[in-house]
C-alpha positions as a Python dict, from the first residue, in 0.01 Angstrom:
ca = {
    (1, 'A'): (0, 0, 0),
    (2, 'D'): (40, -22, -376),
    (3, 'G'): (-217, -303, -390),
    (4, 'V'): (-464, -100, -185),
    (5, 'A'): (-418, 204, -406),
    (6, 'R'): (-460, -6, -720),
    (7, 'G'): (-773, -166, -577),
    (8, 'E'): (-925, 173, -494),
    (9, 'A'): (-841, 302, -842),
    (10, 'L'): (-1003, -1, -1003),
    (11, 'F'): (-1312, 37, -785),
    (12, 'G'): (-1347, 407, -867),
    (13, 'A'): (-1304, 340, -1239),
    (14, 'G'): (-1560, 60, -1221),
    (15, 'V'): (-1822, 270, -1046),
    (16, 'L'): (-1769, 555, -1290),
    (17, 'A'): (-1805, 321, -1588),
    (18, 'L'): (-2125, 180, -1436),
    (19, 'Q'): (-2268, 529, -1397),
    (20, 'Q'): (-2186, 590, -1763),
    (21, 'A'): (-2360, 265, -1862),
    (22, 'D'): (-2032, 119, -1994),
    (23, 'Y'): (-2103, -221, -1845),
    (24, 'A'): (-1818, -412, -2007),
    (25, 'A'): (-1556, -170, -1874),
    (26, 'A'): (-1725, -155, -1533),
    (27, 'R'): (-1722, -533, -1507),
    (28, 'D'): (-1356, -555, -1611),
    (29, 'H'): (-1244, -300, -1351),
    (30, 'L'): (-1447, -450, -1068),
    (31, 'A'): (-1361, -811, -1154),
    (32, 'A'): (-993, -710, -1135),
    (33, 'R'): (-1049, -543, -800),
    (34, 'L'): (-1230, -837, -638),
    (35, 'P'): (-932, -1074, -591),
    (36, 'L'): (-722, -788, -454),
    (37, 'A'): (-987, -721, -188),
    (38, 'R'): (-1025, -1091, -108),
    (39, 'D'): (-648, -1150, -85),
    (40, 'A'): (-614, -853, 150),
    (41, 'G'): (-887, -995, 374),
    (42, 'D'): (-1078, -669, 340),
    (43, 'A'): (-1441, -770, 391),
    (44, 'G'): (-1570, -417, 335),
    (45, 'A'): (-1391, -374, 4),
    (46, 'T'): (-1500, -722, -103),
    (47, 'A'): (-1863, -652, -13),
    (48, 'A'): (-1863, -316, -191),
    (49, 'T'): (-1714, -470, -506),
    (50, 'L'): (-1965, -756, -505),
    (51, 'T'): (-2253, -513, -466),
    (52, 'Q'): (-2138, -315, -768),
    (53, 'L'): (-2090, -635, -970),
    (54, 'G'): (-2447, -721, -879),
    (55, 'H'): (-2566, -388, -1018),
    (56, 'I'): (-2391, -458, -1348),
    (57, 'A'): (-2532, -810, -1381),
    (58, 'Y'): (-2881, -682, -1299),
    (59, 'R'): (-2861, -405, -1560),
    (60, 'Q'): (-2748, -660, -1820),
    (61, 'G'): (-3038, -893, -1741),
    (62, 'R'): (-2812, -1163, -1590),
    (63, 'Y'): (-3032, -1225, -1288),
    (64, 'A'): (-2885, -1552, -1155),
    (65, 'P'): (-2530, -1414, -1118),
    (66, 'A'): (-2671, -1086, -986),
    (67, 'R'): (-2856, -1271, -711),
    (68, 'E'): (-2546, -1476, -626),
    (69, 'V'): (-2314, -1179, -576),
    (70, 'Y'): (-2580, -973, -395),
    (71, 'E'): (-2634, -1263, -151),
    (72, 'E'): (-2260, -1288, -85),
    (73, 'S'): (-2229, -914, -36),
    (74, 'L'): (-2531, -912, 197),
    (75, 'A'): (-2372, -1175, 420),
    (76, 'L'): (-2052, -973, 437),
    (77, 'W'): (-2231, -645, 509),
    (78, 'R'): (-2437, -808, 786),
    (79, 'G'): (-2120, -956, 935),
    (80, 'L'): (-1963, -610, 939),
    (81, 'G'): (-2273, -455, 1095),
    (82, 'D'): (-2283, -206, 807),
    (83, 'C'): (-2643, -84, 779),
    (84, 'R'): (-2600, 108, 454),
    (85, 'G'): (-2422, -174, 277),
    (86, 'T'): (-2680, -420, 405),
    (87, 'A'): (-2963, -202, 277),
    (88, 'L'): (-2802, -158, -66),
    (89, 'A'): (-2756, -533, -106),
    (90, 'L'): (-3116, -590, 3),
    (91, 'N'): (-3232, -341, -258),
    (92, 'G'): (-3030, -525, -520),
    (93, 'L'): (-3195, -852, -425),
    (94, 'G'): (-3532, -679, -430),
    (95, 'N'): (-3464, -550, -780),
    (96, 'V'): (-3371, -898, -905),
    (97, 'A'): (-3683, -1049, -750),
    (98, 'L'): (-3908, -774, -889),
    (99, 'A'): (-3756, -804, -1236),
    (100, 'Q'): (-3852, -1171, -1237),
    (101, 'G'): (-4203, -1110, -1105),
    (102, 'E'): (-4132, -1240, -753),
    (103, 'C'): (-4316, -952, -589),
    (104, 'T'): (-4362, -1100, -242),
    (105, 'E'): (-3987, -1155, -202),
    (106, 'A'): (-3912, -815, -354),
    (107, 'A'): (-4150, -637, -115),
    (108, 'A'): (-3990, -807, 186),
    (109, 'R'): (-3640, -707, 73),
    (110, 'Y'): (-3746, -346, 10),
    (111, 'A'): (-3931, -318, 341),
    (112, 'E'): (-3620, -427, 533),
    (113, 'S'): (-3390, -193, 341),
    (114, 'L'): (-3636, 96, 372),
    (115, 'A'): (-3633, 65, 751),
    (116, 'L'): (-3252, 71, 752),
    (117, 'F'): (-3233, 375, 523),
    (118, 'R'): (-3491, 562, 732),
    (119, 'R'): (-3293, 485, 1048),
    (120, 'R'): (-2980, 633, 887),
    (121, 'G'): (-3160, 936, 746),
    (122, 'D'): (-3041, 839, 397),
    (123, 'W'): (-3321, 1022, 219),
    (124, 'D'): (-3200, 966, -137),
    (125, 'Q'): (-3215, 592, -82),
    (126, 'V'): (-3545, 617, 105),
    (127, 'G'): (-3693, 785, -202),
    (128, 'I'): (-3557, 520, -440),
    (129, 'T'): (-3669, 232, -220),
    (130, 'L'): (-4020, 377, -186),
    (131, 'C'): (-4043, 376, -564),
    (132, 'W'): (-3946, 11, -594),
    (133, 'L'): (-4171, -89, -307),
    (134, 'G'): (-4449, 97, -488),
    (135, 'R'): (-4377, -103, -801),
    (136, 'T'): (-4434, -428, -609),
    (137, 'R'): (-4773, -286, -503),
    (138, 'A'): (-4857, -196, -862),
    (139, 'E'): (-4759, -542, -984),
    (140, 'A'): (-4982, -693, -714),
    (141, 'G'): (-5275, -486, -844),
    (142, 'N'): (-5286, -236, -556),
    (143, 'A'): (-5273, 92, -749),
    (144, 'A'): (-5366, 305, -448),
    (145, 'A'): (-5079, 169, -237),
    (146, 'A'): (-4840, 209, -530),
    (147, 'R'): (-4944, 571, -585),
    (148, 'A'): (-4900, 643, -213),
    (149, 'C'): (-4539, 519, -229),
    (150, 'Y'): (-4463, 723, -542),
    (151, 'V'): (-4621, 1039, -402),
    (152, 'E'): (-4430, 1002, -75),
    (153, 'S'): (-4106, 960, -270),
    (154, 'L'): (-4179, 1264, -485),
    (155, 'A'): (-4264, 1476, -181),
    (156, 'L'): (-3942, 1367, -11),
    (157, 'Y'): (-3730, 1473, -308),
    (158, 'E'): (-3913, 1804, -331),
    (159, 'R'): (-3848, 1862, 38),
    (160, 'V'): (-3474, 1802, -1),
    (161, 'D'): (-3472, 1980, -341),
    (162, 'K'): (-3332, 1692, -547),
    (163, 'Q'): (-3434, 1747, -911),
    (164, 'H'): (-3275, 1425, -1035),
    (165, 'G'): (-3435, 1224, -755),
    (166, 'R'): (-3783, 1331, -868),
    (167, 'A'): (-3731, 1159, -1202),
    (168, 'L'): (-3793, 804, -1074),
    (169, 'P'): (-4125, 862, -894),
    (170, 'L'): (-4242, 1068, -1193),
    (171, 'L'): (-4153, 780, -1426),
    (172, 'Q'): (-4341, 532, -1214),
    (173, 'L'): (-4641, 761, -1177),
    (174, 'G'): (-4636, 766, -1558),
    (175, 'D'): (-4638, 387, -1568),
    (176, 'L'): (-4927, 376, -1323),
    (177, 'A'): (-5132, 629, -1520),
    (178, 'H'): (-5062, 442, -1845),
    (179, 'Q'): (-5172, 112, -1691),
    (180, 'Q'): (-5494, 280, -1575),
    (181, 'G'): (-5564, 427, -1918),
    (182, 'D'): (-5501, 793, -1830),
    (183, 'D'): (-5246, 863, -2101),
    (184, 'R'): (-5266, 1241, -2081),
    (185, 'E'): (-5143, 1218, -1722),
    (186, 'A'): (-4895, 947, -1822),
    (187, 'L'): (-4739, 1170, -2090),
    (188, 'A'): (-4705, 1460, -1846),
    (189, 'H'): (-4525, 1241, -1593),
    (190, 'Y'): (-4304, 1067, -1849),
    (191, 'R'): (-4196, 1397, -2003),
    (192, 'A'): (-4121, 1553, -1665),
    (193, 'S'): (-3912, 1247, -1581),
    (194, 'L'): (-3734, 1246, -1917),
    (195, 'A'): (-3635, 1613, -1884),
    (196, 'R'): (-3464, 1533, -1553),
    (197, 'Y'): (-3294, 1216, -1674),
    (198, 'R'): (-3176, 1400, -1985),
    (199, 'A'): (-3012, 1664, -1765),
    (200, 'A'): (-2849, 1390, -1557),
    (201, 'G'): (-2739, 1184, -1859),
    (202, 'S'): (-2901, 867, -1723),
    (203, 'T'): (-2902, 651, -2036),
    (204, 'V'): (-3104, 351, -1915),
    (205, 'R'): (-3377, 570, -1768),
    (206, 'I'): (-3385, 786, -2081),
    (207, 'A'): (-3465, 470, -2278),
    (208, 'R'): (-3742, 379, -2030),
    (209, 'C'): (-3896, 726, -2059),
    (210, 'L'): (-3887, 710, -2439),
    (211, 'E'): (-4063, 373, -2426),
    (212, 'G'): (-4322, 511, -2183),
    (213, 'I'): (-4394, 813, -2402),
    (214, 'A'): (-4409, 591, -2710),
    (215, 'G'): (-4655, 359, -2538),
    (216, 'A'): (-4881, 645, -2437),
    (217, 'L'): (-4870, 789, -2792),
    (218, 'A'): (-4943, 447, -2942),
    (219, 'V'): (-5283, 434, -2774),
    (220, 'T'): (-5369, 803, -2825),
    (221, 'A'): (-5382, 801, -3205),
    (222, 'R'): (-5018, 901, -3266),
    (223, 'P'): (-4876, 567, -3378),
    (224, 'E'): (-4614, 710, -3617),
    (225, 'A'): (-4460, 923, -3342),
    (226, 'A'): (-4475, 618, -3114),
    (227, 'A'): (-4294, 398, -3368),
    (228, 'R'): (-4019, 658, -3409),
    (229, 'L'): (-3958, 673, -3034),
    (230, 'F'): (-3963, 295, -3004),
    (231, 'G'): (-3688, 294, -3267),
    (232, 'S'): (-3484, 552, -3079),
    (233, 'A'): (-3519, 367, -2748),
    (234, 'G'): (-3425, 36, -2908),
    (235, 'V'): (-3099, 175, -3048),
    (236, 'L'): (-3017, 328, -2710),
    (237, 'R'): (-3072, -1, -2527),
    (238, 'A'): (-2875, -200, -2782),
    (239, 'G'): (-2586, 42, -2756),
    (240, 'I'): (-2545, -3, -2382),
    (241, 'G'): (-2656, -366, -2358),
    (242, 'A'): (-2942, -301, -2113),
    (243, 'P'): (-3246, -517, -2193),
    (244, 'L'): (-3597, -448, -2072),
    (245, 'L'): (-3685, -607, -1740),
    (246, 'P'): (-3907, -914, -1786),
    (247, 'I'): (-4190, -744, -1594),
    (248, 'E'): (-4173, -447, -1833),
    (249, 'R'): (-4190, -654, -2148),
    (250, 'L'): (-4563, -733, -2143),
    (251, 'V'): (-4669, -366, -2151),
    (252, 'Y'): (-4393, -285, -2401),
    (253, 'E'): (-4502, -561, -2641),
    (254, 'R'): (-4867, -457, -2610),
    (255, 'D'): (-4786, -94, -2690),
    (256, 'L'): (-4556, -192, -2976),
    (257, 'A'): (-4834, -408, -3121),
    (258, 'A'): (-5082, -120, -3094),
    (259, 'A'): (-4856, 110, -3296),
    (260, 'R'): (-4789, -163, -3553),
    (261, 'A'): (-5158, -242, -3595),
    (262, 'A'): (-5253, 125, -3634),
    (263, 'L'): (-4985, 195, -3896),
    (264, 'G'): (-4959, -130, -4083),
    (265, 'E'): (-4638, -331, -4100),
    (266, 'A'): (-4457, -139, -4374),
    (267, 'A'): (-4528, 208, -4232),
    (268, 'F'): (-4442, 89, -3880),
    (269, 'V'): (-4105, -53, -3991),
    (270, 'A'): (-4024, 267, -4181),
    (271, 'A'): (-4112, 492, -3886),
    (272, 'Q'): (-3921, 275, -3641),
    (273, 'A'): (-3614, 283, -3865),
    (274, 'A'): (-3642, 662, -3897),
    (275, 'G'): (-3645, 691, -3518),
    (276, 'A'): (-3348, 457, -3486),
    (277, 'A'): (-3152, 680, -3724),
    (278, 'L'): (-3226, 1001, -3534),
    (279, 'P'): (-2950, 1160, -3325),
    (280, 'L'): (-3042, 1115, -2960),
    (281, 'D'): (-3092, 1487, -2894),
    (282, 'R'): (-3338, 1506, -3185),
    (283, 'A'): (-3529, 1207, -3051),
    (284, 'L'): (-3545, 1363, -2703),
    (285, 'D'): (-3668, 1694, -2847),
    (286, 'E'): (-3945, 1504, -3026),
    (287, 'A'): (-4039, 1313, -2715),
    (288, 'L'): (-4058, 1630, -2504),
    (289, 'R'): (-4252, 1834, -2760),
    (290, 'P'): (-4599, 1917, -2622),
    (291, 'D'): (-4897, 1767, -2806),
}
């Protein structure tokens, strides 16, 4: 009984640390819980711990270990007949594949998990999975199919009145608009997403929104503001140890180069450093300020 209680306490502490983007602490707690679950022969607890360890490795950009633990957790969840656990592990594998540009595999993983979440009526996860499935469509060059996924996700969250849930489809609609050159629309979506992630305290997504806004500003003749926000986002990422996904880096590097070219190297470096030195709330206020 004491071992079970300790295992549950470690798991709870690990999940909380993950939500707070304290990846080192999350990994320590969950790594300590894993042998307790295995020794007890508790397949459910083992699978749940592996899934969370996969989330941490994915966030840290350690894709090979993420894939390994997601695969092990998936096998356990399938063996238990646990639809939700199976779907979560599939989503994790989809995220790893998408991060590495393996869009066909990612789409197949998301499609399977989406069907399971729909069957359960797990609408939060349906909304998330639609967003990631949409991203595979966008990466494959099918903007219309991507937009349809994002709009369906947004409508779902509006129907169930989930303000935080709307943040992800808004962020990805921003990405889509930016890729298509409509940066006025992109800014509107990014800012709407950032306001929601700020309220929720979602650090990784806040960084992504700052980068999106910076990218849109970089190509709309506001390179100094863009450089400042790139600086703020960089400090935020470094602080939590969450690198950009490989598939995000191409657009990020292009936008960074646009701001640098418009300002000149010295002015760019100065503006980026000024943004890095800003308190986060000040940086968010700047990012959300209307043009």
